[in-house]
Amino acid sequence: AEDPRVVVLKLADRLHNMRTLDAMNPAQQQNKARETSEIYAPLARRLGMALVQAELEDLALLYLEPEKYTRLAREVEAERRKWQPYVDEVCRILQEEMDRAGIHAQVHAWQKHLASINRKLQQSGGEVNQLHDLVSFRILVDTDHDCYLALGLIHALWRPKDGRIKDFIATPKLNGYQSLHTTVFCLDNRLAEIQIRTREMHQVAEYGVAMHWYY
């Protein structure tokens, strides 16, 4: 397809198919799920459509490995409940720091989707309770300048981990993704992954190439 809009339409069609896959027989479910995992989810990633990619990957995992999906979902939810007081406290501290510096910021925590967590576990050979970035933090601000100011405030607050500072604003990814990433030694010396981006960058990161046509 020379026009990427055709691919976006096809991805929307496939997402609808995957959401209604329980109407098909098991053999069709396996074929659709495998095709989605191998072709359509990577296509969504290439177009920067993170929300579509995540849902396609999770639905594919649900039908390809239902027992693993159910077990992983249960373990992740248990860990999320244990982490919640820590997550709330980190968000509170970050929001106070941004407010004190006069930066109009929105701080929130987000959890990686199950297929992404599954990949990390396969690569590390570890358990869910060993993942430091099961929950990450995101700061949305108004301007590029605010992104770098926020990064400096975070590093003044908590020590960054060597080699884990990435500037995708100055050097965007090929699919247009822009953000600042850092991993810091946070409360109780726990590692915390923090992303900083403008609200416009966030929209592009979530919806990718489709966002440009929306505008």
XYZ file of N, CA, C and O in Angstrom:
860
model
N 0.853 -1.188 0.000
C 0.000 0.000 0.000
C 0.889 1.239 0.000
O 1.613 1.483 0.949
N 0.830 2.008 -1.079
C 1.649 3.211 -1.161
C 1.123 4.292 -0.233
O 1.877 5.149 0.219
N -0.172 4.290 0.031
C -0.776 5.274 0.923
C -0.919 4.654 2.313
O -1.671 3.697 2.488
N -0.197 5.170 3.302
C -0.262 4.594 4.665
C -1.666 4.595 5.258
O -1.953 3.821 6.168
N -2.554 5.449 4.741
C -3.919 5.468 5.273
C -4.611 4.126 5.052
O -5.458 3.708 5.845
N -4.234 3.444 3.964
C -4.792 2.119 3.699
C -4.374 1.154 4.808
O -5.168 0.333 5.281
N -3.126 1.270 5.251
C -2.620 0.400 6.314
C -3.336 0.707 7.624
O -3.691 -0.206 8.384
N -3.582 1.988 7.890
C -4.297 2.365 9.104
C -5.696 1.758 9.111
O -6.162 1.221 10.126
N -6.370 1.812 7.983
C -7.706 1.210 7.875
C -7.641 -0.294 8.095
O -8.489 -0.880 8.781
N -6.646 -0.933 7.519
C -6.492 -2.376 7.681
C -6.216 -2.739 9.139
O -6.724 -3.751 9.647
N -5.426 -1.920 9.812
C -5.150 -2.158 11.233
C -6.430 -2.014 12.061
O -6.672 -2.801 12.991
N -7.246 -1.027 11.742
C -8.519 -0.848 12.453
C -9.427 -2.050 12.230
O -10.086 -2.541 13.157
N -9.452 -2.543 10.995
C -10.251 -3.720 10.663
C -9.762 -4.944 11.436
O -10.546 -5.717 11.991
N -8.443 -5.122 11.494
C -7.884 -6.272 12.210
C -8.147 -6.168 13.722
O -8.410 -7.168 14.377
N -8.074 -4.955 14.251
C -8.352 -4.776 15.674
C -9.787 -5.176 15.985
O -10.058 -5.849 16.985
N -10.710 -4.791 15.120
C -12.111 -5.191 15.309
C -12.252 -6.708 15.222
O -12.978 -7.324 16.020
N -11.551 -7.321 14.278
C -11.593 -8.792 14.147
C -11.109 -9.465 15.429
O -11.693 -10.445 15.891
N -10.001 -8.947 15.984
C -9.431 -9.563 17.183
C -10.343 -9.374 18.397
O -10.400 -10.237 19.273
N -11.060 -8.263 18.445
C -11.973 -8.027 19.568
C -13.178 -8.966 19.524
O -13.842 -9.182 20.538
N -13.465 -9.496 18.350
C -14.633 -10.381 18.194
C -14.207 -11.801 17.808
O -14.983 -12.550 17.216
N -12.995 -12.163 18.146
C -12.422 -13.436 17.703
C -13.098 -14.643 18.351
O -13.024 -15.754 17.818
N -13.769 -14.443 19.474
C -14.415 -15.577 20.141
C -15.550 -16.175 19.322
O -16.037 -17.276 19.619
N -15.969 -15.470 18.250
C -17.029 -16.002 17.387
C -16.503 -17.042 16.401
O -17.288 -17.744 15.758
N -15.175 -17.162 16.273
C -14.568 -18.101 15.331
C -14.237 -19.425 16.017
O -14.191 -19.512 17.249
N -13.987 -20.457 15.216
C -13.588 -21.741 15.782
C -12.116 -21.674 16.204
O -11.376 -20.787 15.772
N -11.651 -22.600 17.054
C -10.284 -22.545 17.600
C -9.186 -22.475 16.549
O -8.201 -21.751 16.733
N -9.322 -23.195 15.450
C -8.286 -23.177 14.405
C -8.185 -21.794 13.770
O -7.087 -21.274 13.541
N -9.338 -21.175 13.489
C -9.344 -19.824 12.919
C -8.770 -18.815 13.914
O -8.050 -17.891 13.536
N -9.100 -18.996 15.187
C -8.573 -18.107 16.218
C -7.051 -18.147 16.261
O -6.391 -17.104 16.336
N -6.485 -19.351 16.203
C -5.034 -19.507 16.223
C -4.392 -18.841 15.005
O -3.389 -18.135 15.132
N -4.965 -19.071 13.838
C -4.404 -18.494 12.604
C -4.446 -16.966 12.636
O -3.467 -16.299 12.298
N -5.602 -16.419 13.024
C -5.753 -14.965 13.084
C -4.798 -14.365 14.114
O -4.168 -13.336 13.882
N -4.709 -15.012 15.266
C -3.861 -14.493 16.341
C -2.394 -14.520 15.938
O -1.644 -13.573 16.209
N -1.971 -15.603 15.293
C -0.561 -15.713 14.880
C -0.240 -14.662 13.807
O 0.804 -14.013 13.849
N -1.138 -14.497 12.851
C -0.956 -13.498 11.801
C -0.903 -12.087 12.400
O -0.093 -11.254 11.992
N -1.752 -11.850 13.387
C -1.777 -10.547 14.063
C -0.460 -10.280 14.769
O 0.109 -9.183 14.681
N 0.043 -11.297 15.479
C 1.292 -11.154 16.232
C 2.487 -10.935 15.318
O 3.375 -10.133 15.621
N 2.500 -11.621 14.180
C 3.675 -11.596 13.298
C 3.646 -10.467 12.278
O 4.713 -10.031 11.813
N 2.448 -9.984 11.914
C 2.351 -9.000 10.825
C 1.735 -7.677 11.280
O 2.324 -6.612 11.124
N 0.539 -7.757 11.869
C -0.212 -6.524 12.107
C 0.292 -5.719 13.306
O 0.351 -4.491 13.243
N 0.654 -6.394 14.392
C 1.200 -5.656 15.543
C 2.519 -4.964 15.179
O 2.707 -3.785 15.515
N 3.455 -5.649 14.489
C 4.674 -4.947 14.051
C 4.390 -3.771 13.110
O 5.087 -2.757 13.160
N 3.363 -3.912 12.261
C 2.980 -2.800 11.379
C 2.533 -1.595 12.202
O 2.911 -0.457 11.914
N 1.718 -1.852 13.230
C 1.253 -0.762 14.101
C 2.440 -0.084 14.773
O 2.483 1.146 14.906
N 3.416 -0.889 15.186
C 4.610 -0.316 15.825
C 5.373 0.568 14.851
O 5.830 1.655 15.201
N 5.507 0.104 13.608
C 6.234 0.886 12.598
C 5.555 2.230 12.345
O 6.222 3.221 12.038
N 4.226 2.271 12.460
C 3.495 3.512 12.236
C 3.347 4.325 13.521
O 2.674 5.349 13.536
N 3.966 3.848 14.614
C 3.944 4.587 15.870
C 2.616 4.535 16.595
O 2.364 5.342 17.494
N 1.757 3.572 16.246
C 0.416 3.482 16.837
C 0.466 2.571 18.069
O 0.049 1.411 18.036
N 0.980 3.116 19.174
C 1.274 2.309 20.358
C 0.026 1.679 20.970
O 0.070 0.528 21.421
N -1.087 2.401 21.015
C -2.306 1.855 21.607
C -2.830 0.668 20.813
O -3.233 -0.354 21.382
N -2.817 0.792 19.499
C -3.280 -0.308 18.638
C -2.324 -1.494 18.747
O -2.749 -2.645 18.875
N -1.034 -1.218 18.717
C -0.036 -2.286 18.847
C -0.244 -3.070 20.142
O -0.262 -4.302 20.142
N -0.408 -2.355 21.260
C -0.546 -3.005 22.565
C -1.778 -3.902 22.608
O -1.713 -5.048 23.069
N -2.906 -3.400 22.102
C -4.130 -4.209 22.166
C -4.049 -5.408 21.231
O -4.490 -6.511 21.584
N -3.473 -5.223 20.052
C -3.303 -6.354 19.126
C -2.417 -7.432 19.740
O -2.719 -8.628 19.666
N -1.319 -7.017 20.358
C -0.403 -7.982 20.964
C -1.048 -8.726 22.122
O -0.878 -9.949 22.266
N -1.777 -8.006 22.956
C -2.418 -8.655 24.102
C -3.497 -9.634 23.659
O -3.615 -10.742 24.205
N -4.303 -9.251 22.674
C -5.347 -10.147 22.184
C -4.748 -11.375 21.510
O -5.263 -12.491 21.651
N -3.644 -11.183 20.793
C -2.975 -12.323 20.155
C -2.452 -13.289 21.224
O -2.594 -14.511 21.109
N -1.833 -12.739 22.274
C -1.327 -13.587 23.359
C -2.463 -14.340 24.042
O -2.319 -15.515 24.401
N -3.606 -13.683 24.205
C -4.761 -14.311 24.848
C -5.186 -15.584 24.111
O -5.514 -16.595 24.744
N -5.175 -15.540 22.771
C -5.637 -16.698 21.997
C -4.527 -17.695 21.694
O -4.787 -18.888 21.548
N -3.281 -17.220 21.603
C -2.178 -18.135 21.320
C -1.748 -18.903 22.571
O -1.411 -20.086 22.495
N -1.744 -18.223 23.720
C -1.317 -18.862 24.970
C -2.267 -18.453 26.100
O -1.878 -17.691 26.991
N -3.495 -18.949 26.071
C -4.506 -18.501 27.031
C -4.140 -18.761 28.491
O -4.420 -17.926 29.360
N -3.505 -19.900 28.768
C -3.145 -20.202 30.159
C -2.073 -19.244 30.663
O -2.153 -18.739 31.790
N -1.067 -18.992 29.820
C -0.025 -18.038 30.205
C -0.611 -16.647 30.398
O -0.270 -15.941 31.345
N -1.514 -16.244 29.502
C -2.140 -14.923 29.580
C -2.878 -14.759 30.906
O -2.724 -13.748 31.604
N -3.675 -15.770 31.269
C -4.467 -15.702 32.504
C -3.564 -15.647 33.733
O -3.793 -14.856 34.653
N -2.520 -16.481 33.741
C -1.595 -16.500 34.873
C -0.859 -15.170 35.001
O -0.731 -14.609 36.087
N -0.389 -14.661 33.855
C 0.357 -13.405 33.857
C -0.520 -12.248 34.312
O -0.089 -11.401 35.109
N -1.762 -12.207 33.838
C -2.688 -11.140 34.230
C -2.922 -11.165 35.733
O -2.965 -10.110 36.394
N -3.044 -12.351 36.302
C -3.272 -12.495 37.744
C -2.042 -12.026 38.535
O -2.162 -11.288 39.523
N -0.842 -12.417 38.075
C 0.386 -12.041 38.778
C 0.639 -10.539 38.688
O 1.050 -9.907 39.676
N 0.384 -9.977 37.523
C 0.609 -8.540 37.325
C -0.345 -7.723 38.187
O 0.043 -6.718 38.795
N -1.598 -8.150 38.268
C -2.571 -7.431 39.094
C -2.184 -7.496 40.570
O -2.302 -6.497 41.302
N -1.686 -8.641 41.019
C -1.245 -8.771 42.415
C -0.067 -7.846 42.704
O -0.019 -7.182 43.749
N 0.880 -7.767 41.766
C 2.028 -6.873 41.936
C 1.599 -5.416 41.910
O 2.100 -4.597 42.671
N 0.661 -5.108 41.022
C 0.189 -3.722 40.910
C -0.421 -3.256 42.236
O -0.178 -2.127 42.676
N -1.190 -4.103 42.880
C -1.801 -3.736 44.166
C -0.727 -3.495 45.232
O -0.836 -2.579 46.039
N 0.330 -4.331 45.208
C 1.418 -4.152 46.178
C 2.170 -2.848 45.936
O 2.632 -2.195 46.864
N 2.318 -2.475 44.660
C 3.083 -1.286 44.285
C 2.315 0.011 44.497
O 2.905 1.091 44.522
N 0.975 -0.055 44.637
C 0.158 1.150 44.555
C 0.550 2.250 45.536
O 0.647 3.418 45.136
N 0.804 1.959 46.838
C 1.203 3.041 47.753
C 2.492 3.743 47.310
O 2.597 4.970 47.377
N 3.466 2.950 46.835
C 4.733 3.511 46.337
C 4.484 4.376 45.105
O 5.010 5.501 44.991
N 3.675 3.881 44.195
C 3.369 4.612 42.954
C 2.689 5.942 43.276
O 3.041 6.990 42.722
N 1.717 5.913 44.171
C 1.006 7.139 44.539
C 1.962 8.173 45.151
O 1.854 9.375 44.871
N 2.903 7.701 45.966
C 3.836 8.609 46.618
C 4.803 9.245 45.613
O 5.088 10.445 45.674
N 5.299 8.444 44.669
C 6.202 8.977 43.644
C 5.471 10.020 42.795
O 6.009 11.096 42.507
N 4.238 9.726 42.402
C 3.457 10.689 41.616
C 3.263 11.991 42.392
O 3.370 13.087 41.826
N 2.978 11.873 43.686
C 2.771 13.066 44.510
C 4.035 13.925 44.564
O 3.984 15.151 44.385
N 5.189 13.277 44.785
C 6.455 14.019 44.874
C 6.779 14.699 43.542
O 7.171 15.870 43.502
N 6.625 13.963 42.442
C 6.919 14.538 41.124
C 6.001 15.724 40.820
O 6.454 16.750 40.300
N 4.716 15.585 41.138
C 3.782 16.672 40.879
C 4.138 17.909 41.694
O 4.103 19.035 41.188
N 4.510 17.711 42.959
C 4.901 18.839 43.813
C 6.144 19.532 43.268
O 6.236 20.767 43.293
N 7.107 18.751 42.778
C 8.339 19.339 42.226
C 8.023 20.171 40.993
O 8.567 21.269 40.809
N 7.165 19.664 40.120
C 6.802 20.406 38.908
C 6.050 21.687 39.267
O 6.307 22.757 38.706
N 5.112 21.571 40.212
C 4.331 22.749 40.633
C 5.238 23.814 41.242
O 5.092 25.009 40.965
N 6.180 23.369 42.069
C 7.091 24.299 42.741
C 7.948 25.060 41.719
O 8.286 26.226 41.929
N 8.291 24.386 40.616
C 9.122 25.017 39.583
C 8.295 25.827 38.583
O 8.855 26.417 37.650
N 6.986 25.838 38.759
C 6.127 26.591 37.853
C 5.925 25.931 36.510
O 5.585 26.596 35.523
N 6.111 24.618 36.445
C 5.898 23.870 35.199
C 4.487 23.309 35.193
O 4.085 22.588 36.119
N 3.724 23.647 34.163
C 2.363 23.114 34.024
C 2.480 21.657 33.581
O 2.705 21.365 32.406
N 2.351 20.741 34.527
C 2.627 19.331 34.246
C 1.509 18.439 34.742
O 0.785 18.758 35.692
N 1.374 17.323 34.069
C 0.433 16.275 34.480
C 1.251 15.003 34.706
O 1.910 14.508 33.794
N 1.223 14.481 35.915
C 2.018 13.299 36.274
C 1.086 12.111 36.454
O 0.064 12.211 37.143
N 1.422 10.997 35.832
C 0.637 9.787 36.064
C 1.513 8.551 35.901
O 2.603 8.613 35.333
N 1.039 7.448 36.436
C 1.733 6.168 36.310
C 1.018 5.339 35.247
O -0.179 5.493 35.019
N 1.755 4.472 34.590
C 1.141 3.584 33.605
C 1.824 2.224 33.663
O 2.987 2.102 34.036
N 1.059 1.214 33.323
C 1.538 -0.162 33.398
C 1.752 -0.713 31.999
O 0.916 -0.529 31.118
N 2.868 -1.377 31.782
C 3.135 -1.989 30.489
C 2.077 -3.052 30.192
O 1.565 -3.699 31.103
N 1.745 -3.216 28.908
C 0.740 -4.213 28.565
C 1.315 -5.626 28.702
O 2.537 -5.819 28.723
N 0.445 -6.600 28.794
C 0.842 -7.966 29.154
C 1.826 -8.587 28.170
O 2.770 -9.271 28.572
N 1.629 -8.364 26.875
C 2.542 -8.960 25.893
C 3.947 -8.388 26.036
O 4.940 -9.105 25.877
N 4.041 -7.103 26.359
C 5.347 -6.478 26.578
C 6.011 -7.052 27.827
O 7.218 -7.344 27.825
N 5.227 -7.240 28.887
C 5.760 -7.846 30.110
C 6.216 -9.275 29.832
O 7.276 -9.709 30.307
N 5.444 -10.005 29.042
C 5.801 -11.385 28.695
C 7.135 -11.441 27.962
O 7.974 -12.314 28.227
N 7.361 -10.495 27.042
C 8.634 -10.442 26.313
C 9.800 -10.194 27.262
O 10.867 -10.816 27.149
N 9.595 -9.264 28.192
C 10.659 -8.956 29.164
C 11.004 -10.180 30.008
O 12.176 -10.448 30.284
N 9.992 -10.921 30.403
C 10.222 -12.113 31.219
C 10.953 -13.190 30.422
O 11.815 -13.897 30.957
N 10.625 -13.317 29.149
C 11.309 -14.292 28.296
C 12.775 -13.923 28.117
O 13.642 -14.799 28.102
N 13.047 -12.624 27.988
C 14.423 -12.168 27.793
C 15.251 -12.316 29.064
O 16.425 -12.692 29.018
N 14.632 -12.033 30.219
C 15.377 -12.033 31.478
C 15.362 -13.380 32.182
O 16.251 -13.685 32.991
N 14.337 -14.180 31.872
C 14.191 -15.450 32.571
C 13.763 -15.278 34.015
O 13.857 -16.213 34.810
N 13.292 -14.076 34.355
C 12.921 -13.785 35.730
C 11.429 -13.946 35.986
O 10.697 -14.531 35.185
N 10.999 -13.390 37.129
C 9.600 -13.433 37.538
C 9.025 -12.019 37.528
O 9.761 -11.037 37.509
N 7.700 -11.943 37.556
C 7.023 -10.645 37.527
C 7.481 -9.748 38.682
O 7.701 -8.555 38.507
N 7.656 -10.335 39.868
C 8.027 -9.527 41.029
C 9.468 -9.022 40.981
O 9.894 -8.286 41.864
N 10.222 -9.399 39.942
C 11.594 -8.925 39.787
C 11.703 -7.766 38.798
O 12.779 -7.199 38.634
N 10.608 -7.431 38.138
C 10.626 -6.344 37.150
C 10.535 -4.989 37.849
O 9.576 -4.731 38.587
N 11.521 -4.124 37.611
C 11.495 -2.801 38.246
C 10.625 -1.816 37.478
O 10.214 -0.782 38.009
N 10.357 -2.127 36.188
C 9.596 -1.189 35.364
C 8.222 -1.735 34.984
O 7.682 -1.420 33.933
N 7.675 -2.583 35.845
C 6.308 -3.047 35.639
C 5.366 -1.846 35.571
O 4.470 -1.759 34.742
N 5.611 -0.894 36.475
C 4.900 0.386 36.470
C 5.918 1.486 36.207
O 6.969 1.536 36.843
N 5.637 2.347 35.240
C 6.513 3.470 34.927
C 5.745 4.775 35.137
O 4.528 4.771 35.328
N 6.475 5.878 35.076
C 5.868 7.186 35.327
C 6.027 8.071 34.103
O 7.018 7.991 33.377
N 5.025 8.909 33.901
C 5.032 9.774 32.721
C 4.662 11.190 33.139
O 3.740 11.389 33.934
N 5.404 12.162 32.617
C 5.145 13.570 32.899
C 4.854 14.275 31.582
O 5.681 14.257 30.663
N 3.678 14.872 31.474
C 3.286 15.611 30.275
C 3.378 17.104 30.562
O 2.840 17.583 31.569
N 4.074 17.825 29.677
C 4.285 19.262 29.873
C 3.913 20.007 28.593
O 3.469 19.407 27.613
N 4.114 21.333 28.600
C 3.648 22.159 27.479
C 4.660 22.280 26.339
O 4.273 22.319 25.170
N 5.958 22.386 26.674
C 6.958 22.706 25.651
C 8.175 21.789 25.751
O 8.399 21.136 26.784
N 8.989 21.778 24.691
C 10.251 21.034 24.706
C 11.138 21.529 25.851
O 11.785 20.734 26.531
N 11.160 22.845 26.031
C 11.982 23.447 27.094
C 11.576 22.902 28.460
O 12.433 22.566 29.295
N 10.272 22.773 28.682
C 9.776 22.231 29.952
C 10.221 20.780 30.148
O 10.451 20.343 31.282
N 10.320 20.025 29.049
C 10.776 18.629 29.146
C 12.168 18.564 29.770
O 12.419 17.773 30.695
N 13.074 19.401 29.273
C 14.450 19.378 29.775
C 14.541 19.948 31.195
O 15.345 19.475 32.006
N 13.701 20.957 31.494
C 13.659 21.477 32.865
C 13.207 20.380 33.833
O 13.790 20.202 34.911
N 12.172 19.651 33.444
C 11.652 18.578 34.294
C 12.704 17.490 34.499
O 12.860 16.965 35.612
N 13.439 17.170 33.439
C 14.492 16.157 33.560
C 15.544 16.586 34.573
O 15.987 15.786 35.406
N 15.948 17.858 34.522
C 16.933 18.373 35.475
C 16.426 18.322 36.905
O 17.173 17.966 37.828
N 15.139 18.640 37.099
C 14.552 18.591 38.446
C 14.558 17.163 38.995
O 14.854 16.939 40.169
N 14.235 16.200 38.131
C 14.202 14.797 38.559
C 15.596 14.332 38.954
O 15.776 13.660 39.978
N 16.604 14.712 38.172
C 17.973 14.282 38.474
C 18.537 14.992 39.703
O 19.462 14.484 40.348
N 18.003 16.154 40.022
C 18.399 16.820 41.262
C 17.744 16.148 42.467
O 18.275 16.190 43.580
N 16.610 15.530 42.210
C 15.844 14.864 43.275
C 16.356 13.448 43.540
O 16.555 13.049 44.689
N 16.590 12.693 42.457
C 17.015 11.290 42.572
C 18.157 11.009 41.598
O 18.189 11.531 40.479
N 19.080 10.150 42.013
C 20.265 9.843 41.196
C 19.880 8.995 39.986
O 19.248 7.944 40.125
N 20.275 9.432 38.784
C 19.967 8.632 37.587
C 20.889 7.422 37.462
O 22.036 7.450 37.915
N 20.373 6.378 36.855
C 21.182 5.190 36.597
C 22.013 5.419 35.340
O 21.500 5.905 34.322
N 23.293 5.073 35.386
C 24.190 5.270 34.248
C 23.667 4.543 33.010
O 23.224 3.397 33.084
N 23.726 5.244 31.871
C 23.368 4.633 30.603
C 21.886 4.512 30.352
O 21.477 3.926 29.344
N 21.060 5.059 31.252
C 19.607 4.905 31.081
C 18.902 6.228 30.802
O 17.702 6.354 30.992
N 19.664 7.238 30.345
C 19.068 8.508 29.947
C 19.027 8.554 28.414
O 20.065 8.430 27.760
N 17.824 8.678 27.856
C 17.666 8.663 26.400
C 16.895 9.897 25.950
O 15.860 10.218 26.511
N 17.428 10.563 24.921
C 16.809 11.781 24.402
C 16.230 11.499 23.013
O 16.926 11.590 22.004
N 14.940 11.160 22.989
C 14.253 10.936 21.714
C 13.559 12.205 21.227
O 12.818 12.147 20.247
N 13.804 13.337 21.909
C 13.291 14.613 21.406
C 14.275 15.177 20.387
O 13.897 15.531 19.271
N 15.542 15.229 20.777
C 16.572 15.702 19.838
C 16.761 14.710 18.701
O 17.026 15.111 17.554
N 16.618 13.423 19.007
C 16.778 12.372 17.986
C 15.554 11.467 18.022
O 15.559 10.417 18.684
N 14.481 11.840 17.304
C 13.256 11.030 17.337
C 13.478 9.648 16.715
O 14.374 9.451 15.890
N 12.624 8.691 17.114
C 12.640 7.381 16.476
C 12.104 7.507 15.054
O 11.474 8.499 14.694
N 12.338 6.492 14.242
C 11.933 6.541 12.840
C 10.426 6.712 12.670
O 9.963 7.275 11.682
N 9.645 6.202 13.631
C 8.189 6.320 13.520
C 7.657 7.645 14.083
O 6.455 7.831 14.210
N 8.564 8.571 14.418
C 8.161 9.894 14.886
C 8.064 10.030 16.391
O 7.783 11.121 16.888
N 8.316 8.954 17.119
C 8.209 8.972 18.584
C 9.230 9.932 19.184
O 10.404 9.902 18.849
N 8.744 10.794 20.100
C 9.615 11.726 20.812
C 9.316 11.682 22.314
O 8.148 11.663 22.720
N 10.362 11.677 23.124
C 10.212 11.665 24.569
C 11.595 11.684 25.201
O 12.584 11.349 24.546
N 11.674 12.096 26.445
C 12.883 11.922 27.247
C 12.650 10.743 28.187
O 11.581 10.635 28.789
N 13.630 9.848 28.280
C 13.527 8.706 29.195
C 14.670 8.766 30.201
O 15.801 9.062 29.830
N 14.375 8.471 31.433
C 15.428 8.331 32.434
C 14.995 7.270 33.443
O 13.798 7.056 33.656
N 15.966 6.596 34.021
C 15.713 5.640 35.102
C 16.506 6.114 36.308
O 17.715 6.345 36.208
N 15.817 6.286 37.433
C 16.456 6.855 38.622
C 16.297 5.915 39.818
O 15.395 5.085 39.864
N 17.210 6.089 40.785
C 17.097 5.383 42.052
C 16.163 6.200 42.936
O 16.546 7.225 43.488
N 14.947 5.726 43.070
C 13.873 6.501 43.668
C 13.710 6.160 45.152
O 14.686 5.839 45.832
N 12.503 6.224 45.667
C 12.226 5.941 47.072
C 12.702 4.541 47.447
O 12.516 3.589 46.679
N 13.316 4.425 48.617
C 13.866 3.149 49.094
C 14.876 2.567 48.102
O 15.058 1.351 48.031
N 15.482 3.459 47.303
C 16.489 3.065 46.306
C 15.929 2.160 45.216
O 16.662 1.440 44.536
N 14.613 2.187 45.039
C 13.987 1.414 43.957
C 14.228 2.116 42.625
O 14.193 3.347 42.544
N 14.433 1.332 41.580
C 14.578 1.909 40.251
C 13.202 2.310 39.717
O 12.237 1.551 39.827
N 13.133 3.507 39.154
C 11.882 3.993 38.572
C 12.166 4.545 37.182
O 13.081 5.346 36.995
N 11.392 4.107 36.211
C 11.511 4.601 34.843
C 10.544 5.770 34.664
O 9.360 5.657 34.974
N 11.073 6.892 34.170
C 10.250 8.094 33.994
C 10.379 8.595 32.560
O 11.479 8.704 32.032
N 9.240 8.894 31.934
C 9.206 9.466 30.594
C 8.671 10.887 30.690
O 7.739 11.152 31.453
N 9.270 11.779 29.919
C 8.847 13.183 29.911
C 8.605 13.596 28.469
O 9.477 13.406 27.605
N 7.447 14.159 28.201
C 7.133 14.578 26.821
C 6.075 15.673 26.848
O 5.397 15.868 27.865
N 5.924 16.373 25.727
C 4.837 17.347 25.624
C 3.538 16.594 25.349
O 3.549 15.420 24.967
N 2.441 17.288 25.526
C 1.142 16.650 25.279
C 0.979 16.273 23.816
O 0.377 15.254 23.494
N 1.524 17.094 22.925
C 1.453 16.759 21.494
C 2.287 15.514 21.194
O 1.859 14.641 20.432
N 3.486 15.433 21.790
C 4.313 14.233 21.617
C 3.579 12.992 22.112
O 3.686 11.908 21.534
N 2.817 13.159 23.199
C 2.088 12.032 23.768
C 1.017 11.538 22.797
O 0.842 10.323 22.623
N 0.315 12.469 22.168
C -0.712 12.076 21.199
C -0.099 11.314 20.031
O -0.632 10.296 19.585
N 1.050 11.798 19.548
C 1.731 11.118 18.437
C 2.217 9.745 18.873
O 2.124 8.762 18.125
N 2.715 9.636 20.120
C 3.196 8.353 20.633
C 2.061 7.341 20.757
O 2.258 6.145 20.536
N 0.868 7.806 21.106
C -0.272 6.905 21.287
C -0.901 6.504 19.960
O -1.269 5.341 19.762
N -1.034 7.466 19.030
C -1.792 7.221 17.801
C -0.948 7.214 16.538
O -1.424 6.836 15.474
N 0.301 7.658 16.649
C 1.231 7.564 15.538
C 0.816 8.345 14.310
O 0.264 9.442 14.387
N 1.054 7.718 13.150
C 0.815 8.391 11.878
C -0.650 8.781 11.723
O -0.963 9.767 11.055
N -1.561 8.042 12.356
C -2.973 8.363 12.249
C -3.292 9.726 12.853
O -4.262 10.390 12.455
N -2.495 10.167 13.817
C -2.739 11.437 14.493
C -2.609 12.608 13.529
O -3.327 13.602 13.634
N -1.693 12.498 12.556
C -1.482 13.593 11.610
C -2.721 13.835 10.752
O -3.079 14.969 10.447
N -3.405 12.758 10.364
C -4.613 12.923 9.569
C -5.756 13.425 10.418
O -6.655 14.100 9.946
N -5.748 13.095 11.705
C -6.782 13.598 12.595
C -6.701 15.121 12.641
O -7.725 15.808 12.579
N -5.478 15.653 12.732
C -5.309 17.102 12.743
C -5.633 17.700 11.370
O -6.041 18.830 11.276
